[in-house]
JSON list of N, CA and C in Angstrom, two decimals:
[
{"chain": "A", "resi": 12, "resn": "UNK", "atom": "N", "xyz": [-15.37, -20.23, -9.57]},
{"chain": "A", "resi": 12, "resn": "UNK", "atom": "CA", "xyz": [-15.38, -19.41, -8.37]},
{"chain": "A", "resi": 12, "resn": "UNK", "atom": "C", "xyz": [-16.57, -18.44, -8.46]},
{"chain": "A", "resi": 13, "resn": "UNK", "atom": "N", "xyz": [-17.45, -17.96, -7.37]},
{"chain": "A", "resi": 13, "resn": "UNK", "atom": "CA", "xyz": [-18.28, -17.41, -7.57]},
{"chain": "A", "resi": 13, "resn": "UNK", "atom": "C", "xyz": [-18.30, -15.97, -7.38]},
{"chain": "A", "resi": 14, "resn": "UNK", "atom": "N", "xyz": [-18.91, -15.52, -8.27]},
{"chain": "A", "resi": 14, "resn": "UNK", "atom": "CA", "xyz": [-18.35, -13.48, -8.15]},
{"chain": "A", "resi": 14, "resn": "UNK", "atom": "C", "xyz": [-18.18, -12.92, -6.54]},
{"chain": "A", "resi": 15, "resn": "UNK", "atom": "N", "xyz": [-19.32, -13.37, -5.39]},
{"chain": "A", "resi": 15, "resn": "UNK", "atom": "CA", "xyz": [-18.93, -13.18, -4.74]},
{"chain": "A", "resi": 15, "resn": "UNK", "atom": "C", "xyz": [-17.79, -13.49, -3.54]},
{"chain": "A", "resi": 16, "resn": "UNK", "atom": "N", "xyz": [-16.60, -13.84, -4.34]},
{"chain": "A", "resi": 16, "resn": "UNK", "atom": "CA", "xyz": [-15.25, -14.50, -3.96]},
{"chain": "A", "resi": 16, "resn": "UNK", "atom": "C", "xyz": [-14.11, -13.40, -4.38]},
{"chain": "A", "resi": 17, "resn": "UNK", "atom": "N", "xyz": [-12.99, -13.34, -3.90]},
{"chain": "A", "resi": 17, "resn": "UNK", "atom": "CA", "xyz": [-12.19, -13.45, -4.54]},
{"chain": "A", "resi": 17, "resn": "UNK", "atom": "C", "xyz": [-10.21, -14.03, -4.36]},
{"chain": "A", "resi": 18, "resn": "UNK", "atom": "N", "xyz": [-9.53, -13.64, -4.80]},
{"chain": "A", "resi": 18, "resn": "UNK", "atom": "CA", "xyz": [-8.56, -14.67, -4.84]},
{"chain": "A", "resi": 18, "resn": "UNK", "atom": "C", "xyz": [-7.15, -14.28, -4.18]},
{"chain": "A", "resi": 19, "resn": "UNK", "atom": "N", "xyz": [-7.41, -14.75, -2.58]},
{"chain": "A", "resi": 19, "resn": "UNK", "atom": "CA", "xyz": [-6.31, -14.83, -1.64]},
{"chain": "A", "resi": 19, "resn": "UNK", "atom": "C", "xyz": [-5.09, -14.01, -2.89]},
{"chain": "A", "resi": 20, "resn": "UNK", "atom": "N", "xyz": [-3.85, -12.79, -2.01]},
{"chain": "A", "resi": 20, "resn": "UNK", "atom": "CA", "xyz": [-2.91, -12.20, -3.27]},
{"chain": "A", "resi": 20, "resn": "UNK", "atom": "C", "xyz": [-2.01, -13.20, -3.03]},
{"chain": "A", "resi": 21, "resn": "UNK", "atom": "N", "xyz": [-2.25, -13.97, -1.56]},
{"chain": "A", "resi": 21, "resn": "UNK", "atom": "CA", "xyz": [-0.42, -14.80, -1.52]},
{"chain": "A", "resi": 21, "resn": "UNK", "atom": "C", "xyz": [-0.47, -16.26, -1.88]},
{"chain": "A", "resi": 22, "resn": "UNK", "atom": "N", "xyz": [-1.81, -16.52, -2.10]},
{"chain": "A", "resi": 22, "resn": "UNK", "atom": "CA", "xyz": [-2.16, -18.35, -2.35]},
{"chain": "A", "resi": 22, "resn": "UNK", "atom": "C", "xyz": [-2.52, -18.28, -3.19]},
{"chain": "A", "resi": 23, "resn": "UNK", "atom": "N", "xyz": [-3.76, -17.84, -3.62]},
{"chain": "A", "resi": 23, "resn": "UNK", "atom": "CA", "xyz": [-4.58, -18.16, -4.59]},
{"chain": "A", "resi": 23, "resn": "UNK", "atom": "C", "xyz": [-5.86, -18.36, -4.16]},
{"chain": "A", "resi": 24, "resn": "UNK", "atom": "N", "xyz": [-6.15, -19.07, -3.06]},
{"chain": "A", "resi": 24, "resn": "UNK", "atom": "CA", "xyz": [-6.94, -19.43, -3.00]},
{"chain": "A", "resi": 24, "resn": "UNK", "atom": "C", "xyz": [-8.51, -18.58, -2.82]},
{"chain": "A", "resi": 25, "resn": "UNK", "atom": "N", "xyz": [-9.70, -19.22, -2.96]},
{"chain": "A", "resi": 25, "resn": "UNK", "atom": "CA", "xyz": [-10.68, -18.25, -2.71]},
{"chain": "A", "resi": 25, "resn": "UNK", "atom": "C", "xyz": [-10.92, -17.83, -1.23]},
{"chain": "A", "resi": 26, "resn": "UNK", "atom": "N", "xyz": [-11.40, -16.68, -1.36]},
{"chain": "A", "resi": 26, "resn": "UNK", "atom": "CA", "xyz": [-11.87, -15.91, -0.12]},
{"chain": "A", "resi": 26, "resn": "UNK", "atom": "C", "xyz": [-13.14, -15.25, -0.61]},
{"chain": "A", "resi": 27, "resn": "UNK", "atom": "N", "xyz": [-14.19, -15.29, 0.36]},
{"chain": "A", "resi": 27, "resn": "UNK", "atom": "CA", "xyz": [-15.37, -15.03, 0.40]},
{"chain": "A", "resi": 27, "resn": "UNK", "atom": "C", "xyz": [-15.50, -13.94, 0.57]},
{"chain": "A", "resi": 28, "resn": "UNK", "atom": "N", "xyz": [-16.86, -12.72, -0.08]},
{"chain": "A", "resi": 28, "resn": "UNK", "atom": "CA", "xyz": [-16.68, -11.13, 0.69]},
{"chain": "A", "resi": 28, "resn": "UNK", "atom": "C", "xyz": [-16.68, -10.96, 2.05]},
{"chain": "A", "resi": 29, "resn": "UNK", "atom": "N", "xyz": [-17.62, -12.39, 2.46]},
{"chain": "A", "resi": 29, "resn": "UNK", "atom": "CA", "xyz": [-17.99, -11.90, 4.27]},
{"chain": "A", "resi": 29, "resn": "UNK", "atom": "C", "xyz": [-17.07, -12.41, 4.73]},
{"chain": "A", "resi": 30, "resn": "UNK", "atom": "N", "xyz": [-15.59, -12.74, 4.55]},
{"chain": "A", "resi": 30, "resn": "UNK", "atom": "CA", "xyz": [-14.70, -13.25, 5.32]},
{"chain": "A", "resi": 30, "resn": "UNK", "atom": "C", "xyz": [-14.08, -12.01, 5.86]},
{"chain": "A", "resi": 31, "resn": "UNK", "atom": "N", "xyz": [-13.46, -11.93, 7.13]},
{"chain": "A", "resi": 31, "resn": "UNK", "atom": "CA", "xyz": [-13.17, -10.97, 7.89]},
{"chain": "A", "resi": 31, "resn": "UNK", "atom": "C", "xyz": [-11.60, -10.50, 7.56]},
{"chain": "A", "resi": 32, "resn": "UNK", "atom": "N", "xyz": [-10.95, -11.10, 7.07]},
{"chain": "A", "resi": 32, "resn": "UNK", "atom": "CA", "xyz": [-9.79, -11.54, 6.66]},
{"chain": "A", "resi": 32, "resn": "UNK", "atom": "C", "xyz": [-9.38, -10.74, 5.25]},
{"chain": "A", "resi": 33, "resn": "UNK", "atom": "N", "xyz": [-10.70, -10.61, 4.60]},
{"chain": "A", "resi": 33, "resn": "UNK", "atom": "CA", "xyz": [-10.60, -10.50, 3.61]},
{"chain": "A", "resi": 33, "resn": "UNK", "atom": "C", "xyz": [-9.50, -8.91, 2.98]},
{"chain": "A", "resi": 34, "resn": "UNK", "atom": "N", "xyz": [-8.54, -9.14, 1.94]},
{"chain": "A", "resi": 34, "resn": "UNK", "atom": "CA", "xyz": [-8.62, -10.03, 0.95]},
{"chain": "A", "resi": 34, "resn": "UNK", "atom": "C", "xyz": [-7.58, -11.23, 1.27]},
{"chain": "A", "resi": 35, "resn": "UNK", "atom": "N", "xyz": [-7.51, -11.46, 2.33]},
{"chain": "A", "resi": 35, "resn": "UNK", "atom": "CA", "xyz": [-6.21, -13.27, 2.98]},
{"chain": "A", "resi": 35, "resn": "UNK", "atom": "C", "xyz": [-7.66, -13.66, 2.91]},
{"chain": "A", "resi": 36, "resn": "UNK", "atom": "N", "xyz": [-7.23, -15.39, 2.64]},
{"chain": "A", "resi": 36, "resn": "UNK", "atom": "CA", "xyz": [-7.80, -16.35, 3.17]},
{"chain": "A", "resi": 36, "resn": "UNK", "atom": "C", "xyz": [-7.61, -17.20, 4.71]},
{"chain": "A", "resi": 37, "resn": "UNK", "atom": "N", "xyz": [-6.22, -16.23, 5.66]},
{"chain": "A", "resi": 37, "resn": "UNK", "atom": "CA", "xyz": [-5.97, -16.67, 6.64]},
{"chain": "A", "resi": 37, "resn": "UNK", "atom": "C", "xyz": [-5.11, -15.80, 7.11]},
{"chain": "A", "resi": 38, "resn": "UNK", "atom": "N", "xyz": [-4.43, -16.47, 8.61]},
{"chain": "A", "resi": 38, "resn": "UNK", "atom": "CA", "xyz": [-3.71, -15.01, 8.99]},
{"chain": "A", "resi": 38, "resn": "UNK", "atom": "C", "xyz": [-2.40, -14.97, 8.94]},
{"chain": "A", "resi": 39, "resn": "UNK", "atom": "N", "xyz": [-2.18, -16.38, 8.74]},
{"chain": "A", "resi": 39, "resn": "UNK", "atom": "CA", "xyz": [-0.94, -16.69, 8.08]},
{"chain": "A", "resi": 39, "resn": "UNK", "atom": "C", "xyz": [-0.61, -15.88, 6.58]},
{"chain": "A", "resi": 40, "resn": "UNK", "atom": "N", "xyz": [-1.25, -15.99, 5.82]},
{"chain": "A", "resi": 40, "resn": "UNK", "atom": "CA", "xyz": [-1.44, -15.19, 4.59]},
{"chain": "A", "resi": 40, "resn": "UNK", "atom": "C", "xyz": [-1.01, -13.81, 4.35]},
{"chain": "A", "resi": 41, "resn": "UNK", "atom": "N", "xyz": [-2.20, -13.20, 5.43]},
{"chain": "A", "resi": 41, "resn": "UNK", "atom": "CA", "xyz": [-1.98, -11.73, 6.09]},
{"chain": "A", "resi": 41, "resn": "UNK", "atom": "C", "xyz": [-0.26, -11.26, 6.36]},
{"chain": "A", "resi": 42, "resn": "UNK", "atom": "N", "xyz": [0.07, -12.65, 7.28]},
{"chain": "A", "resi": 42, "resn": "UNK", "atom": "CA", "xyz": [1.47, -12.34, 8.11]},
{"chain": "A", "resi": 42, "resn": "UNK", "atom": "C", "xyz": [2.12, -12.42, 6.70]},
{"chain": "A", "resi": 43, "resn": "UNK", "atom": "N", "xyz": [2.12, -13.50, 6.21]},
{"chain": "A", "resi": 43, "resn": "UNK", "atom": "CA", "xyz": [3.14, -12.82, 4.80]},
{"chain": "A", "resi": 43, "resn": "UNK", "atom": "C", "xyz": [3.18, -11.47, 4.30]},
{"chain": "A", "resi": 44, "resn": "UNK", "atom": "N", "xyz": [2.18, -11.31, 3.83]},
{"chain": "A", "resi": 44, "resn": "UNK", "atom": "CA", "xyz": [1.77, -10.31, 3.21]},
{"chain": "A", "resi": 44, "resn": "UNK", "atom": "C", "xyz": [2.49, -8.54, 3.93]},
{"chain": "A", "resi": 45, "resn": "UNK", "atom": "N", "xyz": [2.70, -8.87, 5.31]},
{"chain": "A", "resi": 45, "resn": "UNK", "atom": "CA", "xyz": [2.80, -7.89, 6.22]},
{"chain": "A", "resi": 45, "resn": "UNK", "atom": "C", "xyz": [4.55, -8.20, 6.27]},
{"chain": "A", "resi": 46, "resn": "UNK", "atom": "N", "xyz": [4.65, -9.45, 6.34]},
{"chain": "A", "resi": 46, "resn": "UNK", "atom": "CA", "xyz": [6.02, -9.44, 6.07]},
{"chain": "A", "resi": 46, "resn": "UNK", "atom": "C", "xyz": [7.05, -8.87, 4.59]},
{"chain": "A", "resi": 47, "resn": "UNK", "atom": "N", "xyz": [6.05, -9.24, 3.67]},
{"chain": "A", "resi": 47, "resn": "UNK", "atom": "CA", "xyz": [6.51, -8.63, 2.34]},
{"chain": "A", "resi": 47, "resn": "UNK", "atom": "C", "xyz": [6.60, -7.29, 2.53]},
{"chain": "A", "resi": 48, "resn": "UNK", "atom": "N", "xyz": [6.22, -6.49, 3.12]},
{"chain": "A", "resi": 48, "resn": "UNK", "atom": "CA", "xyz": [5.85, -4.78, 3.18]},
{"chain": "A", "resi": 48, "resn": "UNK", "atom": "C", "xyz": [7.23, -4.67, 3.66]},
{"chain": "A", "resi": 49, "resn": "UNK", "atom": "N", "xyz": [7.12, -5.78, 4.61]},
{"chain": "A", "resi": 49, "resn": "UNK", "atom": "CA", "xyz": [8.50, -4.77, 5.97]},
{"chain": "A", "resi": 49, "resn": "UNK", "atom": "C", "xyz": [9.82, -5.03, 5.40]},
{"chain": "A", "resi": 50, "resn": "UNK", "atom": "N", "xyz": [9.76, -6.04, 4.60]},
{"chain": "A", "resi": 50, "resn": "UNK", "atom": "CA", "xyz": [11.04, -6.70, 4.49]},
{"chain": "A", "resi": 50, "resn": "UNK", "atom": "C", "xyz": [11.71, -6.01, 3.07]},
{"chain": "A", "resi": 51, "resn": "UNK", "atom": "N", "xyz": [10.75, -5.12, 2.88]},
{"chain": "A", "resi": 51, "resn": "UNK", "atom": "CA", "xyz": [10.85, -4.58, 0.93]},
{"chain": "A", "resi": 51, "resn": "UNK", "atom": "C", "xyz": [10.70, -4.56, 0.24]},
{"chain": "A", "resi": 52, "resn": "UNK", "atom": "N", "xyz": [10.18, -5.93, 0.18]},
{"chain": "A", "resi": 52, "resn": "UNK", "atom": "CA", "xyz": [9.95, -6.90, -1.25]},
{"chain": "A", "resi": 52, "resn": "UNK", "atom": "C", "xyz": [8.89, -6.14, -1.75]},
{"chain": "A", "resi": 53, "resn": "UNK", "atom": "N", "xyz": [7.72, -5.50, -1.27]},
{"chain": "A", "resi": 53, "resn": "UNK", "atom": "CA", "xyz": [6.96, -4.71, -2.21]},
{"chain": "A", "resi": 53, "resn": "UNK", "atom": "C", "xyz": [7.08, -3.61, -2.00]},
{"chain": "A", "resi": 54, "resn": "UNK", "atom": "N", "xyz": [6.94, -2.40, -2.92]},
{"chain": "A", "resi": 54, "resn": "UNK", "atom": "CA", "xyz": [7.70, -1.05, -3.07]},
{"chain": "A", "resi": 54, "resn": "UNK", "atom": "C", "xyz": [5.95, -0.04, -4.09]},
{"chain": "A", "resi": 55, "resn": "UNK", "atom": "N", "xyz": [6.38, 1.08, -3.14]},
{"chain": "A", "resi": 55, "resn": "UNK", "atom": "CA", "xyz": [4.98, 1.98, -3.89]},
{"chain": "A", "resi": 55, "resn": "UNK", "atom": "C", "xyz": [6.08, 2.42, -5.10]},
{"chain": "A", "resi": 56, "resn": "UNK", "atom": "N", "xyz": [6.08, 2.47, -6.36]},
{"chain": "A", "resi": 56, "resn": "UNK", "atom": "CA", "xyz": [6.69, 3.40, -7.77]},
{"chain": "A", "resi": 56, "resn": "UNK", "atom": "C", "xyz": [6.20, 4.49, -7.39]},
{"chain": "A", "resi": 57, "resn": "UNK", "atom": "N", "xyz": [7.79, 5.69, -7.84]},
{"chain": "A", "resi": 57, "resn": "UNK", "atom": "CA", "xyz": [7.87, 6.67, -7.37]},
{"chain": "A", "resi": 57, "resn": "UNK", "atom": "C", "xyz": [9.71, 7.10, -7.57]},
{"chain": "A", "resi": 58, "resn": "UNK", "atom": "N", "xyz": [9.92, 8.43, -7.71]},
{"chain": "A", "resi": 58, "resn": "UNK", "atom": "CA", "xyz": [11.49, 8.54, -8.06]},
{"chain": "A", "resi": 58, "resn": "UNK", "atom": "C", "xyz": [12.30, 8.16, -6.94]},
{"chain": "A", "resi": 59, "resn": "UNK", "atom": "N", "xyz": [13.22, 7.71, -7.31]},
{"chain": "A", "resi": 59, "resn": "UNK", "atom": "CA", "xyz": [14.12, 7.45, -6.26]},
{"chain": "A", "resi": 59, "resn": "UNK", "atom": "C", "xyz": [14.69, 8.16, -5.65]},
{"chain": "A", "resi": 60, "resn": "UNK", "atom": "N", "xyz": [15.05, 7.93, -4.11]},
{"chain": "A", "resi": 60, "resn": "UNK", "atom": "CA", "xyz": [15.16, 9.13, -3.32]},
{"chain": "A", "resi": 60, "resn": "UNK", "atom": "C", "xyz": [16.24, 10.42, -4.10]},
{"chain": "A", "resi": 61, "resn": "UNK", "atom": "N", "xyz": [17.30, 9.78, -4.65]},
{"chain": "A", "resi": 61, "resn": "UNK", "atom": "CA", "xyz": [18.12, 10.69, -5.21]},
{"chain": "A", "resi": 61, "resn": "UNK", "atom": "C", "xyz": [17.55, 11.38, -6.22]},
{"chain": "A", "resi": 62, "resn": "UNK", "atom": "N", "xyz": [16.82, 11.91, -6.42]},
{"chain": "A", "resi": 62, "resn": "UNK", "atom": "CA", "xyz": [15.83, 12.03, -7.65]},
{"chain": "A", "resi": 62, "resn": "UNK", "atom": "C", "xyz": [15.33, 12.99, -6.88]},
{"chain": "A", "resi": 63, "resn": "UNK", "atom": "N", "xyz": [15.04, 12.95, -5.78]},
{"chain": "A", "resi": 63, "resn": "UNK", "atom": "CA", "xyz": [13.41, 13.94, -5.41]},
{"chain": "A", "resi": 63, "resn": "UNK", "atom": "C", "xyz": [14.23, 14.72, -4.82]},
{"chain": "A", "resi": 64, "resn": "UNK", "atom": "N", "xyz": [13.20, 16.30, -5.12]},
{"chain": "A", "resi": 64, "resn": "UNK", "atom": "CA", "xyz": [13.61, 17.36, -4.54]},
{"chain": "A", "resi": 64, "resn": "UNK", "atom": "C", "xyz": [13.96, 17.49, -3.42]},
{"chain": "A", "resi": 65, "resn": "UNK", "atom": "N", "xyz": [14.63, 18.72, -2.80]},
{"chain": "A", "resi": 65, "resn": "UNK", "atom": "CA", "xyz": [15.17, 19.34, -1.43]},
{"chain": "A", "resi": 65, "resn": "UNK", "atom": "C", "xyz": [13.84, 19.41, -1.15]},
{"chain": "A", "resi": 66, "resn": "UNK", "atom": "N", "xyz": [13.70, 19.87, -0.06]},
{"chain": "A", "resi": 66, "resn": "UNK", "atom": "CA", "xyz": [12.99, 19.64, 0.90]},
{"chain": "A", "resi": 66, "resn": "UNK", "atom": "C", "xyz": [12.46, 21.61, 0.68]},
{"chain": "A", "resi": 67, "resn": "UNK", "atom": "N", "xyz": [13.56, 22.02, 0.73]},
{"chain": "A", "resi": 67, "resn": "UNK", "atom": "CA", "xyz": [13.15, 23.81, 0.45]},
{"chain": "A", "resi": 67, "resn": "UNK", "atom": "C", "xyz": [12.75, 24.02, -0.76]},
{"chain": "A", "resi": 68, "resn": "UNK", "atom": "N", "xyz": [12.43, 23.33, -2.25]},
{"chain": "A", "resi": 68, "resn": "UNK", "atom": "CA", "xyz": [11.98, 23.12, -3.28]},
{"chain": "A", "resi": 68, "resn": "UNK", "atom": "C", "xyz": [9.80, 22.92, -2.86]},
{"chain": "A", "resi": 69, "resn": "UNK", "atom": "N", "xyz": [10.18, 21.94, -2.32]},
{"chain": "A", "resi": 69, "resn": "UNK", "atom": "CA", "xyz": [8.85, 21.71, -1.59]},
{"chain": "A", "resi": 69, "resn": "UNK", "atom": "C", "xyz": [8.56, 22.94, -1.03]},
{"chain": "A", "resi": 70, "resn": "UNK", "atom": "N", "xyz": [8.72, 23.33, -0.06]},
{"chain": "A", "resi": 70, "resn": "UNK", "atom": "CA", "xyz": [8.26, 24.04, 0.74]},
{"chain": "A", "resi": 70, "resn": "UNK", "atom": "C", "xyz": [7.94, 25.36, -0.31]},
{"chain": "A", "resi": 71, "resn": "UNK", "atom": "N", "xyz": [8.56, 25.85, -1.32]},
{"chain": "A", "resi": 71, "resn": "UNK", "atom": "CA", "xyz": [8.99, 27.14, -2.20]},
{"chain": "A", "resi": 71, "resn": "UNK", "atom": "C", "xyz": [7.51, 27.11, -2.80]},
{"chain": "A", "resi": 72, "resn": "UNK", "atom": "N", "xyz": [7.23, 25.28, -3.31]},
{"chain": "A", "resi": 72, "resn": "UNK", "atom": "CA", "xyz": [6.60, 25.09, -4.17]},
{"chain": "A", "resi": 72, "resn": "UNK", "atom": "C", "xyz": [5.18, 25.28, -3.45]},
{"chain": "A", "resi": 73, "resn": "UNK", "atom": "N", "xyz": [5.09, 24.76, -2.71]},
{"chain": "A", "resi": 73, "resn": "UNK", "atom": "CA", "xyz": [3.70, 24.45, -1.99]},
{"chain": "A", "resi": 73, "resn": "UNK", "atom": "C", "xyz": [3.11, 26.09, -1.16]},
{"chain": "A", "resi": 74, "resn": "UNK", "atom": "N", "xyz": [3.74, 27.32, -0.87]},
{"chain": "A", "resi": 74, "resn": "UNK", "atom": "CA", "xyz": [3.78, 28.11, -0.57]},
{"chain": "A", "resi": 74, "resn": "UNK", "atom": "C", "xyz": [3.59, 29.47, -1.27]},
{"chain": "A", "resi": 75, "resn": "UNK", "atom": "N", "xyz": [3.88, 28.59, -3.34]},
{"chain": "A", "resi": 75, "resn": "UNK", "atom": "CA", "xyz": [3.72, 29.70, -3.90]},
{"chain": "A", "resi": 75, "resn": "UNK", "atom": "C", "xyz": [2.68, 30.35, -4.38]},
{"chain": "A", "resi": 76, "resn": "UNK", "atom": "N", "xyz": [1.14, 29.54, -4.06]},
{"chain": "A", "resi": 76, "resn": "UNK", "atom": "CA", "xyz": [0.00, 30.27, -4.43]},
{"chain": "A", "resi": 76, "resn": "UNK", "atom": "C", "xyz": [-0.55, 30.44, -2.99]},
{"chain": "A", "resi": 77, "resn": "UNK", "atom": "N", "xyz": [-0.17, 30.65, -2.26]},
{"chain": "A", "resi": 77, "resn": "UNK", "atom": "CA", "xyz": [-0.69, 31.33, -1.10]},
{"chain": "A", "resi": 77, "resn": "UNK", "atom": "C", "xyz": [-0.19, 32.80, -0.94]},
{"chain": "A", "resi": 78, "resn": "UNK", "atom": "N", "xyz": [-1.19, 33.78, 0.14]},
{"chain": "A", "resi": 78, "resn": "UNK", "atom": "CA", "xyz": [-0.63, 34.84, 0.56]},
{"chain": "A", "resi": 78, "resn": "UNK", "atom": "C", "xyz": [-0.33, 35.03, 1.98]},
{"chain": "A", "resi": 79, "resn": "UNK", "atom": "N", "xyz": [-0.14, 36.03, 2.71]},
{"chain": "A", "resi": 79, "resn": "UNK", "atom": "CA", "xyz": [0.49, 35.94, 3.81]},
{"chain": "A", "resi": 79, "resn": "UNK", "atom": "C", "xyz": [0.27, 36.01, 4.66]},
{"chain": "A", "resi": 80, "resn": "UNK", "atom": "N", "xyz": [-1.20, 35.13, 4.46]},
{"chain": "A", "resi": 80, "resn": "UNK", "atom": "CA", "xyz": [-1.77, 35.11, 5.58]},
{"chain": "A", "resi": 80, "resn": "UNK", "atom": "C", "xyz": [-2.27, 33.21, 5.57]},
{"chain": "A", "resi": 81, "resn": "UNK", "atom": "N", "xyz": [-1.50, 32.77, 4.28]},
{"chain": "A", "resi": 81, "resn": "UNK", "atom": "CA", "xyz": [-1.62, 31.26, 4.23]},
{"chain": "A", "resi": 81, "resn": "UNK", "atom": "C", "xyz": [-3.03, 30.42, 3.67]},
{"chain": "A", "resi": 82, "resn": "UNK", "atom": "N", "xyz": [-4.23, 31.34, 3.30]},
{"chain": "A", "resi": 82, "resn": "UNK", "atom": "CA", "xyz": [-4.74, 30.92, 2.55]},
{"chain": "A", "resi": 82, "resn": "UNK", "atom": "C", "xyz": [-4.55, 30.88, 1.03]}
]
């Protein structure tokens, strides 16, 4: 395969840099790919919701090197 290629994530197959598509080799590919997102199957790592702070933790946190005028 030539460096300027590289390798479709749902086939394998090669895809060129100047392909428009890119990184699918098609749009079928793409549609998987878009389907994997929606459906769950791929996930960003990160704590699980029960895990992450209140929401007023945030806010406490993100608020505490400012003054009161918010810079």
């Amino acid at each position: 395969m030539p460096e300027s290629c590289f390798k479709c994530p749902i086939c394998g197959r090669p895809v060129a840099v100047s392909d428009p598509l890119l990184p699918f080799c098609s749009e079928r590919c793409r549609l998987l790919d878009l389907g994997n997102w929606a459906s769950g199957r791929y996930v960003i790592a990160g704590p699980p919701p029960s895990e992450a702070p209140p929401a007023e933790d945030w806010e406490a946190a993100r608020g505490a090197g400012e003054n009161e005028s918010g810079v």
